CSV table of C-alpha atoms and ligand atoms in Angstrom, one decimal:
chain,number,residue,atom,x,y,z
A,1,MET,CA,-11.4,-34.4,37.7
A,2,ILE,CA,-11.0,-30.6,37.5
A,3,ILE,CA,-7.4,-31.0,36.4
A,4,PHE,CA,-8.5,-33.5,33.7
A,5,LEU,CA,-11.2,-31.1,32.4
A,6,PHE,CA,-8.7,-28.2,32.5
A,7,GLY,CA,-6.3,-30.4,30.5
A,8,CYS,CA,-9.0,-31.2,27.9
A,9,LEU,CA,-9.8,-27.5,27.5
A,10,CYS,CA,-6.1,-26.6,27.0
A,11,PHE,CA,-5.8,-29.4,24.4
A,12,ILE,CA,-9.0,-28.2,22.5
A,13,LEU,CA,-7.7,-24.6,22.5
A,14,THR,CA,-4.3,-25.5,21.2
A,15,CYS,CA,-5.7,-27.8,18.5
A,16,SER,CA,-8.3,-25.4,17.2
A,17,PRO,CA,-7.9,-24.3,13.6
A,18,HIS,CA,-6.1,-21.1,14.5
A,19,ASP,CA,-3.4,-19.4,12.4
A,20,PRO,CA,-0.8,-18.3,15.0
A,21,ASN,CA,0.5,-15.6,12.8
A,22,LYS,CA,-2.8,-13.8,12.5
A,23,GLU,CA,-4.1,-11.6,15.3
A,24,THR,CA,-7.5,-13.3,15.0
A,25,VAL,CA,-9.6,-11.0,17.2
A,26,SER,CA,-12.8,-12.9,17.1
A,27,MET,CA,-12.8,-14.9,13.8
A,28,THR,CA,-16.0,-13.4,12.5
A,29,THR,CA,-17.4,-15.1,9.4
A,30,ILE,CA,-19.6,-13.1,7.1
A,31,GLU,CA,-21.8,-14.8,4.5
A,32,LEU,CA,-21.8,-12.9,1.2
A,33,PRO,CA,-25.0,-12.6,-0.9
A,34,GLU,CA,-25.2,-14.9,-3.9
A,35,PRO,CA,-23.4,-13.2,-6.8
A,36,GLU,CA,-25.1,-12.1,-9.9
A,37,ARG,CA,-24.2,-14.3,-12.9
A,38,SER,CA,-25.7,-12.1,-15.6
A,39,GLY,CA,-26.0,-8.4,-16.2
A,40,GLU,CA,-27.0,-5.5,-18.4
A,41,ILE,CA,-23.5,-4.5,-19.5
A,42,SER,CA,-21.7,-6.6,-22.1
A,43,ILE,CA,-18.2,-7.7,-21.8
A,44,GLU,CA,-17.3,-5.4,-24.7
A,45,GLU,CA,-18.8,-2.4,-22.9
A,46,SER,CA,-16.8,-3.3,-19.8
A,47,LEU,CA,-13.6,-3.6,-21.8
A,48,GLN,CA,-14.3,-0.2,-23.5
A,49,GLN,CA,-15.1,1.6,-20.3
A,50,ARG,CA,-12.5,0.1,-17.9
A,51,ARG,CA,-10.2,2.8,-16.6
A,52,SER,CA,-7.9,3.1,-13.6
A,53,VAL,CA,-9.6,5.3,-11.1
A,54,ARG,CA,-7.8,6.9,-8.1
A,55,GLU,CA,-10.5,9.1,-6.6
A,56,TYR,CA,-13.9,7.9,-5.3
A,57,ALA,CA,-17.2,9.0,-3.8
A,58,SER,CA,-17.2,8.7,0.0
A,59,THR,CA,-20.2,6.2,-0.2
A,60,PRO,CA,-19.3,2.9,1.4
A,61,LEU,CA,-19.8,-0.3,-0.5
A,62,SER,CA,-22.5,-2.8,0.3
A,63,LEU,CA,-21.8,-6.4,1.2
A,64,ALA,CA,-23.4,-7.5,-2.1
A,65,GLU,CA,-21.0,-5.3,-4.1
A,66,ILE,CA,-18.0,-6.6,-2.1
A,67,GLY,CA,-19.2,-10.2,-2.7
A,68,GLN,CA,-19.7,-9.6,-6.4
A,69,LEU,CA,-16.1,-8.3,-6.7
A,70,ALA,CA,-14.7,-11.2,-4.7
A,71,TRP,CA,-16.7,-13.6,-6.9
A,72,SER,CA,-15.4,-12.0,-10.1
A,73,ALA,CA,-11.8,-12.3,-8.8
A,74,GLN,CA,-11.8,-15.8,-7.4
A,75,GLY,CA,-15.4,-17.2,-7.3
A,76,ILE,CA,-15.9,-20.9,-7.9
A,77,THR,CA,-17.6,-21.5,-11.2
A,78,ASP,CA,-17.2,-25.3,-11.4
A,79,PRO,CA,-17.9,-26.7,-8.0
A,80,ALA,CA,-17.1,-30.2,-9.0
A,81,ARG,CA,-13.5,-29.4,-9.8
A,82,GLY,CA,-13.2,-26.1,-7.8
A,83,PHE,CA,-12.3,-24.1,-10.9
A,84,ARG,CA,-12.7,-20.4,-10.6
A,85,THR,CA,-13.4,-17.2,-12.6
A,86,ALA,CA,-9.7,-16.7,-13.1
A,87,PRO,CA,-7.4,-19.3,-14.6
A,88,SER,CA,-4.8,-21.0,-12.3
A,89,ALA,CA,-1.6,-22.7,-13.4
A,90,GLY,CA,-2.2,-26.5,-13.0
A,91,ALA,CA,-5.3,-25.6,-10.9
A,92,THR,CA,-3.0,-25.1,-7.9
A,93,PHE,CA,-4.9,-21.9,-6.8
A,94,PRO,CA,-2.2,-20.0,-5.0
A,95,MET,CA,-4.2,-16.7,-4.8
A,96,GLU,CA,-5.6,-15.2,-1.6
A,97,LEU,CA,-7.8,-12.1,-1.4
A,98,TYR,CA,-7.9,-9.8,1.5
A,99,PHE,CA,-10.4,-7.0,1.8
A,100,LEU,CA,-9.7,-4.0,4.0
A,101,ILE,CA,-13.3,-2.9,4.7
A,102,SER,CA,-14.4,0.4,6.2
A,103,GLY,CA,-17.9,1.8,6.6
A,104,THR,CA,-19.9,-1.1,5.2
A,105,GLU,CA,-23.2,-1.5,7.0
A,106,ASP,CA,-23.3,-4.4,9.5
A,107,VAL,CA,-19.6,-5.1,9.0
A,108,ALA,CA,-17.0,-4.2,11.6
A,109,ASP,CA,-14.0,-2.3,10.1
A,110,GLY,CA,-11.2,-4.7,9.6
A,111,VAL,CA,-9.3,-7.0,7.3
A,112,TYR,CA,-11.1,-10.0,5.8
A,113,ARG,CA,-10.0,-13.0,3.8
A,114,TYR,CA,-12.2,-14.3,1.1
A,115,ARG,CA,-13.1,-18.0,1.2
A,116,PRO,CA,-14.2,-19.0,-2.3
A,117,GLY,CA,-15.4,-22.4,-1.3
A,118,ASN,CA,-18.3,-21.1,0.7
A,119,HIS,CA,-18.3,-17.5,-0.6
A,120,VAL,CA,-17.7,-16.0,2.9
A,121,LEU,CA,-15.4,-13.4,4.4
A,122,GLU,CA,-13.4,-14.3,7.5
A,123,GLN,CA,-12.1,-11.5,9.7
A,124,VAL,CA,-8.3,-11.8,10.2
A,125,ILE,CA,-7.5,-8.4,11.6
A,126,ASP,CA,-9.5,-5.9,13.6
A,127,GLY,CA,-9.8,-2.2,12.7
A,128,ASP,CA,-9.2,0.1,9.8
A,129,ARG,CA,-5.7,-0.6,8.4
A,130,ARG,CA,-5.8,1.5,5.3
A,131,GLN,CA,-3.5,4.2,6.7
A,132,ASP,CA,-0.9,1.6,7.6
A,133,LEU,CA,-1.1,0.1,4.1
A,134,GLN,CA,-0.8,3.5,2.4
A,135,SER,CA,2.4,4.3,4.3
A,136,VAL,CA,4.0,1.1,2.9
A,137,ALA,CA,2.8,1.9,-0.7
A,138,LEU,CA,4.7,5.2,-1.4
A,139,HIS,CA,1.9,7.0,0.5
A,140,GLN,CA,-0.5,6.7,-2.5
A,141,GLU,CA,-3.6,8.6,-1.6
A,142,SER,CA,-6.0,6.3,-3.5
A,143,ILE,CA,-5.6,3.8,-0.7
A,144,THR,CA,-7.2,5.9,2.0
A,145,ALA,CA,-9.5,7.6,-0.5
A,146,SER,CA,-11.3,4.3,-1.1
A,147,PRO,CA,-13.6,2.6,1.4
A,148,ILE,CA,-12.5,-0.9,0.4
A,149,VAL,CA,-9.0,-2.0,-0.5
A,150,LEU,CA,-8.3,-5.4,-2.0
A,151,VAL,CA,-4.9,-7.0,-1.6
A,152,ILE,CA,-4.1,-10.0,-3.8
A,153,THR,CA,-1.5,-12.3,-2.4
A,154,GLY,CA,0.0,-15.6,-3.5
A,155,VAL,CA,1.0,-18.7,-1.4
A,156,LEU,CA,4.2,-20.0,-3.1
A,157,SER,CA,4.1,-23.5,-1.4
A,158,ARG,CA,0.9,-24.4,-3.3
A,159,ILE,CA,2.5,-23.9,-6.7
A,160,GLU,CA,6.2,-24.4,-6.2
A,161,PRO,CA,6.2,-28.2,-5.9
A,162,ARG,CA,4.8,-28.4,-9.5
A,163,TYR,CA,6.4,-25.4,-11.2
A,164,ARG,CA,9.7,-24.9,-9.3
A,165,ASP,CA,11.6,-21.9,-10.5
A,166,ARG,CA,8.7,-20.8,-12.7
A,167,ALA,CA,6.3,-20.7,-9.8
A,168,MET,CA,6.8,-17.1,-8.7
A,169,ARG,CA,6.3,-15.7,-12.2
A,170,TYR,CA,3.2,-17.8,-12.6
A,171,MET,CA,1.8,-16.2,-9.4
A,172,TYR,CA,2.4,-12.8,-10.9
A,173,MET,CA,0.6,-13.8,-14.1
A,174,GLU,CA,-2.3,-15.2,-12.1
A,175,ALA,CA,-2.6,-12.0,-10.1
A,176,GLY,CA,-3.0,-10.2,-13.4
A,177,HIS,CA,-6.0,-12.3,-14.3
A,178,VAL,CA,-7.5,-11.7,-10.9
A,179,ALA,CA,-7.0,-8.0,-11.1
A,180,GLN,CA,-8.4,-7.7,-14.6
A,181,ASN,CA,-11.5,-9.6,-13.6
A,182,THR,CA,-12.0,-7.1,-10.8
A,183,TYR,CA,-11.5,-4.2,-13.2
A,184,LEU,CA,-14.1,-5.6,-15.6
A,185,GLN,CA,-16.6,-6.4,-12.9
A,186,SER,CA,-16.3,-2.9,-11.4
A,187,VAL,CA,-17.7,-1.3,-14.5
A,188,PRO,CA,-21.3,-2.5,-14.2
A,189,LEU,CA,-21.2,-1.8,-10.5
A,190,ASN,CA,-20.3,1.8,-11.1
A,191,ILE,CA,-17.2,1.3,-9.1
A,192,GLY,CA,-13.7,2.5,-9.8
A,193,THR,CA,-10.4,0.8,-9.0
A,194,VAL,CA,-6.7,0.8,-9.8
A,195,VAL,CA,-3.9,-1.7,-9.6
A,196,ILE,CA,-1.0,-0.7,-7.4
A,197,GLY,CA,2.3,-2.4,-7.8
A,198,ALA,CA,4.5,0.2,-6.0
A,199,PHE,CA,4.7,-1.0,-2.4
A,200,SER,CA,7.2,-2.5,0.0
A,201,ASP,CA,6.7,-6.3,0.1
A,202,ASP,CA,7.8,-6.6,3.7
A,203,GLY,CA,5.7,-3.6,4.6
A,204,VAL,CA,2.5,-5.0,3.2
A,205,SER,CA,3.3,-8.4,4.7
A,206,ASP,CA,3.6,-6.8,8.1
A,207,VAL,CA,0.4,-4.8,7.8
A,208,LEU,CA,-1.6,-7.9,6.8
A,209,GLN,CA,0.4,-10.2,9.1
A,210,LEU,CA,1.1,-12.6,6.3
A,211,ASP,CA,2.7,-16.0,6.9
A,212,ASP,CA,6.2,-16.6,5.5
A,213,GLY,CA,5.9,-17.7,1.9
A,214,GLU,CA,2.8,-15.7,1.2
A,215,TYR,CA,3.6,-12.8,-1.1
A,216,PRO,CA,1.7,-9.5,-1.7
A,217,LEU,CA,1.2,-9.1,-5.5
A,218,TYR,CA,-1.2,-6.3,-6.0
A,219,ILE,CA,-3.2,-3.6,-4.0
A,220,MET,CA,-6.5,-2.4,-5.5
A,221,PRO,CA,-8.3,0.5,-3.8
A,222,ILE,CA,-12.0,0.2,-4.6
A,223,GLY,CA,-14.8,2.8,-4.4
A,224,LYS,CA,-18.0,4.1,-6.0
A,225,LEU,CA,-17.4,6.5,-8.9
A,226,ARG,CA,-17.9,10.2,-8.0
B,1,FMN,C1,2.1,-3.7,-13.0
B,1,FMN,C2,1.3,-2.4,-12.8
B,1,FMN,C3,1.6,-1.6,-11.7
B,1,FMN,C4,0.9,-0.4,-11.5
B,1,FMN,N1,1.2,0.3,-10.3
B,1,FMN,C5,0.5,1.4,-10.1
B,1,FMN,C6,0.7,2.1,-8.9
B,1,FMN,O1,1.5,1.8,-8.1
B,1,FMN,N2,-0.1,3.2,-8.7
B,1,FMN,C7,-1.1,3.6,-9.6
B,1,FMN,O2,-1.7,4.6,-9.3
B,1,FMN,N3,-1.3,3.0,-10.7
B,1,FMN,C8,-0.5,1.9,-11.0
B,1,FMN,N4,-0.8,1.1,-12.2
B,1,FMN,C9,-1.9,1.6,-13.1
B,1,FMN,C10,-1.3,2.3,-14.3
B,1,FMN,O3,-0.8,3.5,-14.0
B,1,FMN,C11,-2.5,2.4,-15.4
B,1,FMN,O4,-2.9,1.1,-15.7
B,1,FMN,C12,-2.0,3.2,-16.6
B,1,FMN,O5,-1.8,4.5,-16.3
B,1,FMN,C13,-3.0,3.1,-17.8
B,1,FMN,O6,-4.3,3.6,-17.3
B,1,FMN,P1,-5.6,2.7,-17.5
B,1,FMN,O7,-5.5,1.5,-16.5
B,1,FMN,O8,-6.7,3.6,-17.1
B,1,FMN,O9,-5.7,2.2,-18.9
B,1,FMN,C14,-0.1,0.0,-12.4
B,1,FMN,C15,-0.3,-0.8,-13.5
B,1,FMN,C16,0.3,-2.0,-13.7
B,1,FMN,C17,0.0,-2.9,-14.9
């Protein structure tokens, strides 16, 4: 009987939805506050004011601010079809968002993946990894100057069956949409950000423990304006 129960336990553990390439410390899931869908600043004002910012106040971001940025980047705006704030080639949705979070109240420092379907963050790596990320991105100081760093990645296998040799370029295009949404949303939040394209692909993949076939596309340090 004991052997049978032990066998069942082993079976359950090996079948649990666990990504073997992620050092999932304790798969914490954080529910994000409902995003705002209207605001005081017009799209024209956001476009006018958007600027790349590389220095930030030391103030941490709130969970509501992180959630708002995540929603602007990849939030679901048509639940029936799963369509999002950013366009996606053939609605294949290859983008993933990772937030390196430090100093946010009630959130352990770590790397979190955004799940648009239920608007939550899932912890995938424990601890503050900003320094590791900076060292594989030409030591750009904006990465450790910011309390939050967003990394946009693309999963090629979601888009390649349909678009073949155009798939990779479509992923880069899509990352541009996601990044611009984030830039524009940062303006009414009084937040600064910058897109970083200068990094080692393998280095970022190692830091985030990405699966084969998932490509880092952009790094975006994010912090309150000084
Ligand atoms: C594809 C791409 C890659 C970029 N890479 C970096 C980068 O590695 N580091 C950085 O500080 N800024 C980077 N930038 C931001 C540009 O330097 C910035 O957009 C430019 O100076 C114009 O400033 P603005 O965004 O305030 O209009 C990048 C921008 C693009 C579009």
